[in-house]
Every structure is written in C-alpha cells, then in structure tokens.
Amino acid sequence: MTDTALFALSALLVLAYLLDVLGRRRKLPSVVLLIATGMIARQVLDRLDVQLRFVELLLPVVGTIGLILIVLEGALDLELRRKRARLIAKSSGAAVLGFVVTLAAFTALLHYLLAFEWTVAALAAMPFAVISSAVAIPSAHGLAASTREFVVYESALSDIIGVLVFYAWLAAGGSLGEFSEDLFGGGALSLVAAVVAALLLFYLINRMEGHVRFVPLLAGLMLLYATGKVLHLSPLVLVLVCGLLLNNPHLLEWNARLRSMHTAGYDKTLGEFKGLVRELTFATKSVFFIMLGYWTDLYHMIDWRAWAIAAAMVGIVYASRVIILQLLGIDDRKRLVWIAPRGLITVLLFLTAQKSGSIDAFPFGVVMLVVLATATATALAHRGESVDEQKEGPGDDVAPEGRAVVDQPSAEGTEVCGVPDGEAVKP
C-alpha cells in the first residue's frame, strides 16, 4: 500500500508538471487540463471498482493551503513604491467594482431563476464574484510588467474582499447590522494583527539559522491563518501583509530599531524562501485541481439549469469587466478583459456555503462550468499574439535573478517592478 501511494503521488506531480509545460507552450489552460485529468482518472478508477474516499475530506484542506501559498507568492513579488500608487489604486478599484457589480447581478439572477431569498441568493452568488488568484496570477506570465502587476494586485485583493464579505455575511445570518460590524470591525482588527505578524515574521527570517528555516515560517503563517479564521478575522490579509513586508523591507527604514532588523544576508535568504514557496505552490495547486476533477460528478454537469445559469454568469463577468476597465482607463484592456477567472477560491467558498444547508437547490454543475469556461478564456487571452508582442512582455525593465528595477516608468507613468519573464507569477 505504501509503495502504491508513493507511486501515485510522484506520478501525479510529474504529470502535473508535464501538463503545465504543455499548457504554457501551446497556450492551453493548464487548470482545465488538470481538472480534465482528474475527471478521466475518476472514470477509469470507477470501472476498476476503485474509489478514493479520502479525496472529499482532503479537498478543502489542500485548497486552503494552496490559497495561502498563492497569495503569499504573489505578495512576495510585489514592490511597493510611492510612484506606483496609481497602479495600485486602479487595480484596487477594479477589484472592488468587479466584486460589487457581479455580486449584485448574480444575486438577482439566482433570486429570479432559482427563487432563492435575497439573503440566500447573495450567499450563493459571492463565490462566483471573486477572481481566483490561483488561476489569474499564473496566467499573467508573459504580459508586460505593469499589466502583470495589475493582475496580481487585482486578483489578490479580490480574494481578500471576497473572503471578508463572504464570512461576514455567513456569520450575520441575514442581519445587515451584524454584517457591517463583522465586516468593518473584522477588517480593521485583521490589518492590525497582520502588521504585528508581519514584523514578527520579518524578525525571524533575519535571525533564524541552521538548515531548517523556512518550514517553521510557513507553518507559523498557516497557524496565523487558522487562528484568524477562528477569530473571524480576514486571514488572507495576514498572508498578504506578511508577504508585502518581507519583499519591501524599505518600508521599515523610517525607524532605526526596525531598520536594524534588516541583516546583510536578508536578500539571499528571501530569494531562497521565494523559491521554496513557488515549488510548494505548484505542487499544492496541481494536486488540488486534479482532486477537484476526480471529485466532480459528471452528471451534475449535464443539468440544463447548470448550463443556463453558467452561461448567464460568464456573460455577466465579461460584459461588466469591459465596462469597468473602460471606466477606470486601464491599459491593455484587450487582454485584461479575459483575465477574470473563477477557480480555487470559488470552489472553497461554495463548499463552505453548501455546508450551511441553505443552498441545497443550487445545481453544483454551475461551479465547474463557470470555472472551466473562465479558466479557458483566461488562457486563450494570450492567443493571437505575434512573436514580437510576446517578447515585449517584461521588456527592458527586466533585472537579473529576479531583482526589482526601480525608477523605471511604465506606460501609465507608474513605477514597474521588473523580473525575469515568468518568474514573478510562475505557478
């Protein structure tokens, strides 16, 4: 049994790597390939009368770990500078408007089509209003540096906003007063806790010695996430702030005591930490999507109601995105309009909502259809580019070995953080 499990796990990771390479070279959606692999494996194993019952139990756990690592990886590749305030403001505006507009439209859709009460319809709609950073961040590979950063900021903020609003709404039970208290009170406490945790993590990464350094840090970060969730805080805020501070030690230069925490070997240590996070993110995300494909019952996807609702949701996503990007004056709208995938976070939030028992009438096939459709559209956003266009991605603002280039204005007049092609957002 041990040998079989070892063979299966190693073969799974090798296959995931090959599918990732295939997806990048052929511009195919690697998420769709991974999910399809899981679905095929389900059909084969069912015919062999083999059932993997542990998948349903492990899926939320693996997904949560993947979400933590993905947000951390994205934050570790962002450099905060005053000159880039415009880019941050625009990506924040896109994340907020995108969530609010699609949430309102989806809520009305589910209220009228499925006869859900407004509070229940809003709960069911929230998972679909969130852009999945698990899919969006890797999809930004090859885009111009400023566009790539916009995708990372927008998707990470969308995840955070979605989680904050979702859990506050779930805990409030339809009470607007309790919802507001949980949302704004929890958000403020989350930010304070995040700053304290980030300073502690920064201190530890500068002081820890020996061969084992990063695993305890990651374990501590996941412990903070779990603690924040129990205390009804926004745990993704903790992860995001920790990652941002680790990659932006210059934010501590205003205080002599904090500045003294920055040791000479910090940059090298941080580079090693980033490498470990990338590797773990790839492995966790790959396993999650394959398990998701295996767990999915194909009969749920042939329900005509699922197709109708999914088609309406996908249409709303892209129609609203065209308007929002145009309204905010975002550059490179031609590609960005299609980079609004639903994925890991959508599945996790929906499974949580499903446990409440209030959305049992919701056709589960909608979840997979929306995830597959938007992930495919995201991957195909790169199709049609000429070779020259692809080479123009990071351009001259690229620095060796992932070092950031500062004082390099982008097309928007904002500062760009340049990194080697694909390094910043590699899954």
Coordinates of C-alpha atoms in Angstrom, one line a residue, residues 2 58 167 180 183 200 208 322 358 362:
T2 CA 2.9 2.4 0.8
L58 CA -8.7 16.4 1.7
Y167 CA -17.6 35.1 6.1
S180 CA -21.4 45.6 8.9
L183 CA -17.0 43.2 8.0
L200 CA 7.5 39.1 13.8
M208 CA 16.9 32.1 12.1
V322 CA -15.4 45.6 -20.3
S358 CA -29.4 26.9 2.6
F362 CA -28.3 25.1 -6.3

